[in-house]
Amino acid sequence: MSQHFDVVVIGAGPAGYVAAIRAAQLGLKTACVDAYVGKDGKPALGGTCLNVGCIPSKALLDSSKQFHNLTHNFAVHGISASNPTIDVGAMIGRKDKIVKQFTGGITMLFKSNKVTPVAGFATLKPGRVVSVKAADGSVSELTATNVIIAAGSVPIELPFAKFDNKNIVDNAGALDFASTPKRLGVIGAGVIGLELGSVWKRLGAEVTIIEALPDFLAAADQDIAKAAAREFKKQGLDIRLGAKLSKAEVKGDEVHLAYTDAKGEQSLVVDKLLVAVGRRAGTQGLLAEGTGVQLDERGRVVVDDHCWTGVEGVWAIGDCVRGPMLAHKGSEEGIAVAELIAGKAGHVNLDTVPWVIYTEPEVAWVGKTEEQCKAEGIPYKTGSFPFAAVGRAVAMNETAGMVKVIAHAETDRLLGVHMVGACVSEMVHEAVVAMEFKGSAEDLARICHAHPTLSEAVHEAALAVDKRAIHKAN
Ligand code: FAD
Ligand code: NAD
């Protein structure tokens, strides 16, 4: 006999597990089905984010940053150490421990909130029947008044550079190298390529990133992208733009690459190749015939503004639907859908979802870029301020980068705030709050900012929109 739930969530990533917890908090009888198996072969909650995404990548970024600071940045403070070394095994072990702490944490949260975890691969059948195939091949069925699909995403594989998880790896592989590769090739100068490329570069790898597009970080404001590119170049990241890969052949312990760029045919030999060319919705095998749930041309579940699929009681959230593939976006959708199911108001404003790239310097933004404003014919004005003129940044020896504020030319309403610099992953939220409250550049300019802080760059950039920055010429 099948067990009935008010809510069955498919997927326990940051979209699904958050939806399940919120639904249970609201008094709904909730189950969460997840197929992920961790490094130890046991079910592990938390999806991509906790197992092979946000959390482990940030753990390695932090370890490698400490090492890089010790080897490159401490001398200016008068600190020196002779022959510092990095124990990659210990670094990976620390990362694994953090992953286990957090995936185990979700198990505890499910327990305390009375969410029933179900391990196995779920297929949605018509009538909100969820069939679950466990690792041992046994099949069980759950029925639900509401199903929330949170199936997440998987890495895109290139046909001529297939993952062998030894020499040609995806994000999971690049988070688990046993030692620092001498030569690391990365396909795709996107978020994963830059973050994981930075990790291994800081530990001594020669890192070459091959990017198909002619513009660097095309989704970011191009002033910010250019400033970031200058810093990455100084760090020795070799980023080759407008380069189209045609071959990646494993020969012994090497990967031989062929690509074409503006100069013609090029070749490159690396020891490891990370392919990070984007992710696609993880919807394969998810839907049985006749559910009525539609997939778009990219395999994403089609939903409306409220994450409803158009089929009674079936919702979808996170990476497997439209919008940015970001953990916090999925979590907010999870909360909104659980609240809608419980008869409350629930909404996610995709226009104010912050983006962060955790390189050094960090890149962060919310809202429209200058390029988007131009393309959409929106009249705008901008103000920017460099960290080099911020006292705290100079005291920290973190002078790279700037803040740029874009406001509507007539109403002064904030359209976008863009940052590259130290700690901007934390600073961006001031702009998110201001934009959620429909604030103007004038609002940011009139808010008292503590001195000396990095956030003074936001204050000065907002003042600069009206050509009245205090600590630079306007
Ligand atoms: P997922 O986290 O992918 O979880 C989906 C879960 O559903 C998985 O456990 C999967 O096994 C399970 N599942 C799928 N289909 C089924 C099925 N049919 N039956 C049962 N279970 C199923 N985002 C950020 O915001 N910040 C970051 O710093 C960041 N860093 C990242 C670093 C890397 C290396 C990567 C790869 C991604 C990173 N992301 C980051 C993106 C972030 O991980 C995703 O946006 C987020 O995990 C999406 O959450 P989700 O719940 O939609 O899906
Ligand atoms: P991405 O979309 O960020 O970048 C992929 C890059 O690969 C793009 O620049 C694209 O032009 C390039 N590309 C595509 N095909 C190519 C080819 N054949 N040859 C060379 N270049 C090619 O994707 P990603 O880095 O794989 O990350 C996937 C998603 O995961 C991101 O979009 C993001 O949503 C999420 N993520 C977020 C964070 C974060 O928030 N800090 C970190 C990692 C991942």
Coordinates of C-alpha atoms and ligand atoms in Angstrom, one line a residue:
M1 CA 0.0 0.0 0.0
S2 CA 1.3 3.4 -0.8
Q3 CA 1.8 6.0 1.9
H4 CA 0.0 9.4 1.5
F5 CA 1.6 12.8 2.3
D6 CA 0.3 16.3 2.0
V7 CA 3.6 17.2 0.3
V8 CA 6.2 15.0 -1.4
V9 CA 9.3 16.8 -2.5
I10 CA 11.5 15.3 -5.2
G11 CA 15.2 16.3 -4.5
A12 CA 16.9 17.3 -1.3
G13 CA 19.1 20.1 -2.6
P14 CA 18.8 23.6 -1.2
A15 CA 15.6 24.1 -3.1
G16 CA 14.0 20.8 -2.1
Y17 CA 15.2 20.4 1.5
V18 CA 14.2 24.0 2.4
A19 CA 10.7 23.4 0.8
A20 CA 10.3 20.2 2.8
I21 CA 11.3 21.9 6.1
R22 CA 9.1 24.9 5.5
A23 CA 6.1 22.7 4.5
A24 CA 6.6 20.6 7.7
Q25 CA 6.8 23.8 9.8
L26 CA 3.4 24.8 8.4
G27 CA 1.9 21.5 9.7
L28 CA 1.9 19.6 6.4
K29 CA 2.8 15.9 6.4
T30 CA 5.9 15.9 4.2
A31 CA 8.3 13.5 2.6
C32 CA 11.5 14.3 0.7
V33 CA 12.9 11.8 -1.8
D34 CA 16.5 12.0 -2.9
A35 CA 18.8 9.8 -5.0
Y36 CA 22.1 11.3 -4.1
V37 CA 24.8 9.0 -2.8
G38 CA 27.9 10.5 -1.1
K39 CA 31.6 9.6 -1.4
D40 CA 31.0 6.9 1.3
G41 CA 28.3 5.2 -0.8
K42 CA 25.6 6.2 1.6
P43 CA 22.6 8.5 0.9
A44 CA 23.6 12.1 1.5
L45 CA 21.1 15.0 1.7
G46 CA 21.8 18.5 0.4
G47 CA 22.1 17.9 -3.3
T48 CA 24.7 19.5 -5.5
C49 CA 25.2 22.5 -3.2
L50 CA 26.2 20.6 -0.1
N51 CA 27.9 17.6 -1.7
V52 CA 29.8 18.9 -4.7
G53 CA 28.9 22.5 -5.1
C54 CA 28.7 25.7 -3.0
I55 CA 30.0 24.3 0.3
P56 CA 33.0 22.1 -0.7
S57 CA 34.1 24.7 -3.3
K58 CA 34.1 27.4 -0.7
A59 CA 36.0 25.2 1.7
L60 CA 38.8 24.7 -0.9
L61 CA 38.7 28.4 -1.9
D62 CA 39.3 29.3 1.7
S63 CA 42.1 26.8 2.3
S64 CA 43.9 27.8 -0.9
K65 CA 43.4 31.5 -0.1
Q66 CA 45.2 31.0 3.2
F67 CA 48.1 29.2 1.5
H68 CA 48.2 31.9 -1.2
N69 CA 48.2 34.7 1.4
L70 CA 51.1 33.0 3.2
T71 CA 53.1 32.5 0.1
H72 CA 52.3 35.9 -1.6
N73 CA 50.6 38.5 0.5
F74 CA 51.9 38.3 4.1
A75 CA 55.4 39.8 3.4
V76 CA 53.9 43.3 3.0
H77 CA 52.7 43.0 6.6
G78 CA 56.2 42.0 7.7
I79 CA 55.2 38.3 8.1
S80 CA 57.3 35.6 6.6
A81 CA 57.5 31.8 6.8
S82 CA 60.2 29.6 5.4
N83 CA 59.2 26.9 2.9
P84 CA 55.5 26.8 3.5
T85 CA 53.9 23.6 2.1
I86 CA 50.3 22.5 1.4
D87 CA 49.1 19.0 2.3
V88 CA 46.4 18.5 -0.4
G89 CA 45.1 15.3 1.3
A90 CA 44.6 17.2 4.5
M91 CA 42.9 20.1 2.7
I92 CA 40.5 17.6 0.9
G93 CA 39.9 15.8 4.2
R94 CA 38.9 19.1 5.8
K95 CA 36.5 19.8 2.9
D96 CA 35.0 16.3 3.2
K97 CA 34.4 16.8 7.0
I98 CA 32.6 20.0 6.3
V99 CA 30.4 18.3 3.7
K100 CA 29.6 15.5 6.1
Q101 CA 28.8 18.0 8.9
F102 CA 26.3 19.8 6.7
T103 CA 24.7 16.8 4.9
G104 CA 24.3 15.2 8.3
G105 CA 22.8 18.5 9.5
I106 CA 20.0 18.2 7.0
T107 CA 19.2 14.7 8.4
M108 CA 18.9 16.2 11.9
L109 CA 16.8 19.1 10.6
F110 CA 14.4 16.6 8.9
K111 CA 14.2 14.7 12.1
S112 CA 13.4 17.7 14.2
N113 CA 10.9 19.0 11.7
K114 CA 9.3 15.5 11.2
V115 CA 10.1 15.4 7.4
T116 CA 10.2 11.8 6.2
P117 CA 13.4 11.2 4.2
V118 CA 13.1 8.6 1.4
A119 CA 16.3 7.4 -0.3
G120 CA 15.9 6.5 -4.0
F121 CA 15.2 7.8 -7.5
A122 CA 11.7 9.2 -7.9
T123 CA 9.5 9.1 -11.0
L124 CA 6.3 11.2 -11.0
K125 CA 3.3 9.4 -12.4
P126 CA -0.1 10.9 -13.3
G127 CA -2.3 11.6 -10.3
R128 CA 0.6 12.7 -8.1
V129 CA 1.8 9.2 -7.5
V130 CA 5.6 9.2 -6.9
S131 CA 7.3 5.9 -7.6
V132 CA 10.7 5.5 -5.8
K133 CA 13.4 3.1 -6.9
A134 CA 15.8 2.3 -4.0
A135 CA 19.5 1.5 -4.5
D136 CA 18.7 -2.2 -4.0
G137 CA 16.2 -2.1 -6.9
S138 CA 13.1 -2.3 -4.8
V139 CA 10.2 0.0 -5.8
S140 CA 7.7 1.7 -3.5
E141 CA 5.0 4.3 -4.1
L142 CA 4.0 7.5 -2.3
T143 CA 0.9 9.5 -3.1
A144 CA 0.6 13.2 -2.4
T145 CA -1.8 16.1 -2.4
N146 CA 1.1 18.3 -3.6
V147 CA 4.4 17.3 -5.3
I148 CA 7.3 19.8 -5.4
I149 CA 9.8 18.9 -8.1
A150 CA 13.3 20.0 -7.0
A151 CA 15.5 17.7 -9.2
G152 CA 18.3 20.2 -9.6
S153 CA 20.9 20.1 -12.3
V154 CA 23.8 18.1 -13.7
P155 CA 27.0 19.2 -15.5
I156 CA 26.8 19.5 -19.3
E157 CA 29.1 17.0 -21.0
L158 CA 30.9 17.9 -24.3
P159 CA 30.7 15.1 -26.9
F160 CA 34.4 15.4 -27.7
A161 CA 35.6 15.8 -24.0
K162 CA 33.6 13.1 -22.2
F163 CA 34.1 12.9 -18.4
D164 CA 36.3 9.9 -17.4
N165 CA 36.6 11.2 -13.9
K166 CA 40.4 10.7 -14.0
N167 CA 41.8 13.1 -16.5
I168 CA 38.7 14.8 -17.8
V169 CA 36.6 15.8 -14.8
D170 CA 33.5 17.7 -13.8
N171 CA 33.1 19.9 -10.7
A172 CA 33.0 16.8 -8.4
G173 CA 36.3 15.6 -9.8
A174 CA 38.0 19.0 -9.6
L175 CA 37.0 19.1 -5.9
D176 CA 38.8 15.9 -5.2
F177 CA 42.2 15.9 -6.9
A178 CA 44.6 13.8 -4.8
S179 CA 47.5 16.3 -5.6
T180 CA 47.9 19.6 -7.3
P181 CA 47.9 19.0 -11.1
K182 CA 51.0 20.5 -12.7
R183 CA 48.9 21.7 -15.7
L184 CA 45.2 22.2 -15.3
G185 CA 43.0 23.0 -18.4
V186 CA 39.6 24.4 -17.8
I187 CA 36.9 24.6 -20.5
G188 CA 34.6 27.5 -19.7
A189 CA 35.5 30.8 -17.9
G190 CA 32.2 30.8 -16.0
V191 CA 31.6 30.6 -12.3
I192 CA 32.9 27.1 -11.8
G193 CA 35.9 27.5 -14.1
L194 CA 37.0 30.7 -12.3
E195 CA 36.4 29.5 -8.7
L196 CA 38.0 26.0 -9.1
G197 CA 40.6 27.3 -11.5
S198 CA 41.6 29.8 -8.7
V199 CA 41.8 27.0 -6.1
W200 CA 44.4 25.0 -8.0
K201 CA 46.2 28.1 -9.4
R202 CA 46.8 29.3 -5.8
L203 CA 48.3 25.8 -4.9
G204 CA 50.7 26.0 -7.8
A205 CA 49.0 24.6 -10.9
E206 CA 49.5 26.3 -14.3
V207 CA 45.9 27.0 -15.1
T208 CA 44.7 27.7 -18.7
I209 CA 41.0 28.6 -19.2
I210 CA 39.5 28.2 -22.6
E211 CA 36.3 30.3 -23.1
A212 CA 34.2 30.2 -26.3
L213 CA 32.7 33.7 -26.0
P214 CA 34.8 36.7 -27.0
D215 CA 33.8 38.7 -23.8
F216 CA 34.9 37.8 -20.3
L217 CA 32.1 37.2 -17.8
A218 CA 29.4 38.2 -20.4
A219 CA 26.7 38.1 -17.7
A220 CA 28.4 40.6 -15.5
D221 CA 28.6 44.4 -15.9
Q222 CA 31.6 44.8 -18.3
D223 CA 33.4 47.5 -16.2
I224 CA 33.4 45.0 -13.4
A225 CA 34.3 42.1 -15.6
K226 CA 37.3 44.1 -17.0
A227 CA 38.5 45.0 -13.5
A228 CA 38.2 41.3 -12.5
A229 CA 40.0 40.1 -15.6
R230 CA 43.0 42.4 -14.8
E231 CA 43.3 41.0 -11.3
F232 CA 43.0 37.4 -12.5
K233 CA 45.7 38.0 -15.1
K234 CA 48.0 39.4 -12.5
Q235 CA 47.5 36.2 -10.5
G236 CA 48.6 34.2 -13.5
L237 CA 45.3 32.7 -14.6
D238 CA 45.7 32.3 -18.4
I239 CA 42.2 33.0 -19.8
R240 CA 41.9 32.6 -23.6
L241 CA 38.7 34.1 -25.0
G242 CA 36.9 33.4 -28.2
A243 CA 38.4 29.9 -28.2
K244 CA 36.4 27.0 -29.6
L245 CA 37.5 23.6 -28.4
S246 CA 37.4 20.8 -31.0
K247 CA 39.2 17.9 -29.4
A248 CA 40.3 16.7 -26.0
E249 CA 42.2 13.4 -26.3
V250 CA 43.6 11.5 -23.3
K251 CA 47.1 10.2 -24.1
G252 CA 48.6 8.3 -21.1
D253 CA 48.4 10.8 -18.2
E254 CA 47.9 13.8 -20.4
V255 CA 45.0 15.5 -22.2
H256 CA 45.8 16.9 -25.6
L257 CA 43.5 19.7 -26.6
A258 CA 42.9 21.3 -30.0
Y259 CA 41.0 24.6 -30.3
T260 CA 40.5 27.5 -32.7
D261 CA 40.7 31.2 -31.7
A262 CA 41.2 34.5 -33.6
K263 CA 44.8 33.4 -34.3
G264 CA 43.7 30.1 -35.9
E265 CA 44.3 26.5 -34.8
Q266 CA 45.9 26.1 -31.4
S267 CA 46.9 23.1 -29.2
L268 CA 47.5 22.7 -25.5
V269 CA 48.6 19.8 -23.3
V270 CA 47.4 19.5 -19.8
D271 CA 47.5 16.9 -17.0
K272 CA 43.9 17.4 -15.9
L273 CA 40.9 18.9 -17.7
L274 CA 37.9 20.4 -15.9
V275 CA 34.9 20.8 -18.2
A276 CA 32.7 23.6 -16.8
V277 CA 30.5 24.7 -19.7
G278 CA 27.2 25.1 -17.8
R279 CA 24.7 22.8 -16.2
R280 CA 21.4 21.4 -17.4
A281 CA 18.2 20.5 -15.6
G282 CA 18.3 17.0 -14.0
T283 CA 14.9 15.9 -15.3
Q284 CA 15.9 12.7 -17.1
G285 CA 13.7 9.9 -16.1
L286 CA 11.7 12.1 -13.8
L287 CA 8.4 12.2 -15.5
A288 CA 6.3 9.1 -16.5
E289 CA 3.9 9.4 -19.5
G290 CA 0.8 11.4 -19.0
T291 CA 1.6 13.7 -16.0
G292 CA 0.9 16.8 -18.0
V293 CA 4.0 18.4 -16.7
Q294 CA 5.9 20.2 -19.6
L295 CA 9.6 20.4 -20.2
D296 CA 11.1 23.3 -22.3
E297 CA 13.7 22.9 -25.0
R298 CA 16.5 22.9 -22.4
G299 CA 14.8 20.1 -20.4
R300 CA 13.6 22.5 -17.6
V301 CA 10.2 22.0 -16.0
V302 CA 7.9 24.8 -17.3
V303 CA 6.4 26.9 -14.5
D304 CA 4.7 30.2 -14.0
D305 CA 5.8 33.1 -11.8
H306 CA 4.7 31.1 -8.7
C307 CA 6.5 27.9 -9.7
W308 CA 3.3 26.1 -10.6
T309 CA 3.5 23.7 -13.4
G310 CA -0.1 24.1 -14.6
V311 CA -0.9 20.6 -13.3
E312 CA -3.1 20.6 -10.1
G313 CA -0.8 20.2 -7.1
V314 CA 2.4 19.9 -9.0
W315 CA 5.1 22.6 -8.5
A316 CA 8.8 22.9 -9.5
I317 CA 11.6 24.9 -8.0
G318 CA 15.4 25.5 -8.1
D319 CA 17.9 24.6 -10.9
C320 CA 15.4 22.5 -12.8
V321 CA 13.2 25.5 -13.7
R322 CA 13.9 28.9 -15.4
G323 CA 16.0 31.6 -13.7
P324 CA 19.5 31.6 -12.3
M325 CA 21.0 28.3 -11.1
L326 CA 21.8 29.5 -7.6
A327 CA 21.2 27.8 -4.3
H328 CA 19.6 30.8 -2.6
K329 CA 17.2 31.3 -5.5
G330 CA 16.1 27.7 -5.2
S331 CA 15.7 28.0 -1.4
E332 CA 13.5 31.1 -1.7
E333 CA 11.3 29.3 -4.3
G334 CA 11.1 26.4 -1.9
I335 CA 9.8 28.6 0.9
A336 CA 7.4 30.5 -1.4
V337 CA 5.9 27.2 -2.7
A338 CA 5.5 25.7 0.7
E339 CA 3.7 28.8 1.8
L340 CA 1.4 28.9 -1.2
I341 CA 0.5 25.3 -0.6
A342 CA -0.4 26.2 3.0
G343 CA -2.6 29.0 1.7
K344 CA -0.3 31.8 2.5
A345 CA 1.3 34.4 0.3
G346 CA 4.6 33.3 -1.4
H347 CA 6.7 35.1 -4.0
V348 CA 10.3 35.3 -5.3
N349 CA 11.5 38.4 -7.0
L350 CA 14.0 37.1 -9.6
D351 CA 15.1 40.7 -10.3
T352 CA 16.8 41.0 -6.9
V353 CA 18.6 37.7 -6.7
P354 CA 22.2 38.5 -5.9
W355 CA 25.1 36.9 -7.8
V356 CA 28.5 36.2 -6.2
I357 CA 31.7 34.7 -7.7
Y358 CA 34.0 33.7 -4.9
T359 CA 37.3 34.5 -6.5
E360 CA 39.9 37.0 -5.2
P361 CA 38.8 39.7 -5.6
E362 CA 35.2 38.6 -5.3
V363 CA 32.6 39.7 -7.8
A364 CA 29.0 40.4 -6.7
W365 CA 26.0 42.1 -8.2
V366 CA 22.3 42.6 -8.1
G367 CA 20.0 43.9 -10.8
K368 CA 20.7 45.1 -14.3
T369 CA 24.1 45.7 -15.8
E370 CA 24.9 48.8 -17.8
E371 CA 24.8 46.7 -21.0
Q372 CA 21.3 45.5 -20.1
C373 CA 20.1 49.0 -19.5
K374 CA 21.5 50.1 -22.9
A375 CA 19.9 47.1 -24.7
E376 CA 16.6 47.7 -23.0
G377 CA 16.6 51.5 -23.8
I378 CA 16.4 52.4 -20.1
P379 CA 17.7 55.9 -19.4
Y380 CA 20.4 55.5 -16.7
K381 CA 23.2 57.2 -14.8
T382 CA 26.1 55.6 -13.0
G383 CA 28.5 56.3 -10.2
S384 CA 31.6 54.3 -9.2
F385 CA 34.2 54.3 -6.5
P386 CA 37.5 52.4 -6.3
F387 CA 38.6 50.5 -3.2
A388 CA 42.0 52.0 -3.7
A389 CA 40.5 55.2 -2.2
V390 CA 38.9 53.5 0.8
G391 CA 40.8 53.7 4.0
R392 CA 39.9 50.3 5.3
A393 CA 40.8 48.6 2.0
V394 CA 44.2 50.2 2.1
A395 CA 44.7 49.2 5.7
M396 CA 43.8 45.6 4.7
N397 CA 46.1 45.8 1.6
E398 CA 42.9 44.9 -0.4
T399 CA 42.8 47.8 -2.8
A400 CA 41.7 46.0 -6.0
G401 CA 38.3 46.7 -7.5
M402 CA 35.4 49.1 -7.2
V403 CA 31.7 49.5 -6.6
K404 CA 29.4 50.7 -9.4
V405 CA 25.9 52.0 -8.9
I406 CA 23.4 52.3 -11.7
A407 CA 20.3 54.3 -11.2
H408 CA 17.4 55.4 -13.4
A409 CA 18.3 58.8 -15.1
E410 CA 14.9 60.3 -14.3
T411 CA 13.6 58.6 -11.1
D412 CA 17.0 57.8 -9.5
R413 CA 15.6 54.4 -8.6
L414 CA 18.4 51.8 -8.2
L415 CA 18.6 49.5 -11.3
G416 CA 21.8 47.6 -10.4
V417 CA 24.7 47.6 -8.0
H418 CA 27.9 45.9 -9.1
M419 CA 31.1 45.2 -7.1
V420 CA 34.5 43.6 -7.5
G421 CA 36.7 43.6 -4.5
A422 CA 37.4 42.0 -1.1
C423 CA 34.4 40.8 0.9
V424 CA 31.8 42.0 -1.7
S425 CA 29.9 38.8 -1.2
E426 CA 28.8 40.2 2.1
M427 CA 28.5 43.9 1.0
V428 CA 26.1 43.2 -1.9
H429 CA 23.2 42.6 0.5
E430 CA 23.0 46.3 1.3
A431 CA 22.1 46.8 -2.3
V432 CA 19.7 43.9 -2.4
V433 CA 17.8 45.4 0.6
A434 CA 17.8 48.8 -1.0
M435 CA 16.5 47.4 -4.3
E436 CA 13.8 45.3 -2.5
F437 CA 12.6 48.5 -0.8
K438 CA 12.6 50.2 -4.3
G439 CA 15.3 52.5 -3.0
S440 CA 17.1 55.2 -5.0
A441 CA 20.8 56.1 -5.3
E442 CA 19.9 59.1 -3.1
D443 CA 18.7 56.7 -0.4
L444 CA 22.0 54.8 -0.4
A445 CA 23.9 58.2 -0.5
R446 CA 22.0 59.5 2.6
I447 CA 22.5 56.4 4.7
C448 CA 25.3 56.7 7.3
H449 CA 28.0 54.1 6.7
A450 CA 30.5 53.2 9.4
H451 CA 34.1 54.4 9.0
P452 CA 36.4 52.8 8.2
T453 CA 34.6 50.0 6.4
L454 CA 34.7 48.6 2.8
S455 CA 31.0 49.5 2.6
E456 CA 32.0 53.1 2.3
A457 CA 32.7 52.3 -1.3
V458 CA 29.0 51.7 -1.8
H459 CA 28.2 55.0 -0.1
E460 CA 30.7 56.9 -2.2
A461 CA 29.5 55.2 -5.5
A462 CA 26.0 56.2 -4.7
L463 CA 27.1 59.8 -4.1
A464 CA 29.1 59.6 -7.3
V465 CA 25.8 58.9 -9.3
D466 CA 25.0 62.6 -8.5
K467 CA 28.7 63.6 -9.0
R468 CA 29.2 64.4 -5.3
A469 CA 31.6 61.7 -4.1
I470 CA 33.7 63.2 -1.4
H471 CA 36.9 61.2 -1.7
K472 CA 37.5 61.3 -5.4
A473 CA 37.2 63.8 -8.2
N474 CA 33.8 63.7 -9.9
Ligands
FAD1 P1 20.5 20.3 -6.5 O1 21.3 20.9 -5.5 O2 21.1 19.8 -7.8 O3 19.7 19.0 -5.8 C1 18.9 18.2 -6.5 C2 18.8 16.9 -5.8 O4 17.8 16.1 -6.4 C3 20.1 16.0 -5.9 O5 20.4 15.5 -4.7 C4 19.7 14.9 -6.9 O6 20.4 13.7 -6.7 C5 18.2 14.8 -6.6 N1 17.4 14.3 -7.6 C6 17.3 14.6 -8.9 N2 16.4 13.9 -9.6 C7 15.9 13.1 -8.7 C8 14.9 12.1 -8.8 N3 14.2 11.9 -9.9 N4 14.6 11.4 -7.7 C9 15.2 11.6 -6.5 N5 16.2 12.5 -6.4 C10 16.5 13.3 -7.5 N6 25.2 28.3 -6.0 C11 25.2 29.3 -5.2 O7 24.2 30.0 -5.0 N7 26.4 29.7 -4.6 C12 27.6 29.0 -4.8 O8 28.6 29.4 -4.2 C13 27.5 27.9 -5.7 N8 28.7 27.2 -5.9 C14 28.6 26.1 -6.7 C15 29.8 25.5 -7.0 C16 29.8 24.4 -7.8 C17 31.1 23.6 -8.0 C18 28.5 23.9 -8.4 C19 28.5 22.7 -9.3 C20 27.4 24.6 -8.2 C21 27.4 25.8 -7.3 N9 26.3 26.5 -7.1 C22 26.3 27.6 -6.3 C23 25.0 26.2 -7.7 C24 24.1 25.4 -6.7 O9 24.8 24.3 -6.3 C25 22.8 25.0 -7.3 O10 22.1 26.2 -7.8 C26 21.9 24.4 -6.2 O11 22.5 23.2 -5.7 C27 20.5 24.0 -6.9 O12 19.7 23.5 -5.9 P2 18.6 22.5 -6.3 O13 18.0 22.1 -5.0 O14 17.7 23.1 -7.3 O15 19.3 21.2 -6.9
NAD2 P1 28.5 29.1 -16.5 O1 27.3 29.2 -17.3 O2 28.8 30.0 -15.4 O3 29.8 29.2 -17.4 C1 30.0 28.3 -18.5 C2 31.0 29.0 -19.4 O4 31.4 28.1 -20.4 C3 30.4 30.2 -20.2 O5 31.2 31.3 -20.1 C4 30.2 29.7 -21.6 O6 30.4 30.7 -22.6 C5 31.4 28.7 -21.7 N1 31.3 27.7 -22.7 C6 30.2 27.0 -23.0 N2 30.5 26.0 -24.0 C7 31.8 26.1 -24.2 C8 32.7 25.4 -25.0 N3 32.3 24.5 -25.8 N4 34.0 25.8 -25.0 C9 34.4 26.8 -24.2 N5 33.6 27.5 -23.4 C10 32.3 27.2 -23.4 O7 28.5 27.6 -16.0 P2 29.4 26.8 -14.9 O8 30.6 27.5 -14.6 O9 29.5 25.4 -15.5 O10 28.5 26.8 -13.7 C11 27.1 26.3 -13.8 C12 26.2 27.1 -12.9 O11 26.4 26.7 -11.6 C13 26.4 28.6 -13.0 O12 25.8 29.2 -14.0 C14 25.9 29.0 -11.7 O13 24.5 29.2 -11.8 C15 26.2 27.9 -10.8 N6 27.3 28.2 -9.9 C16 27.3 29.2 -9.1 C17 28.3 29.6 -8.3 C18 28.2 30.8 -7.4 O14 27.1 31.2 -7.2 N7 29.3 31.3 -6.9 C19 29.5 28.8 -8.4 C20 29.6 27.7 -9.2 C21 28.5 27.4 -10.0

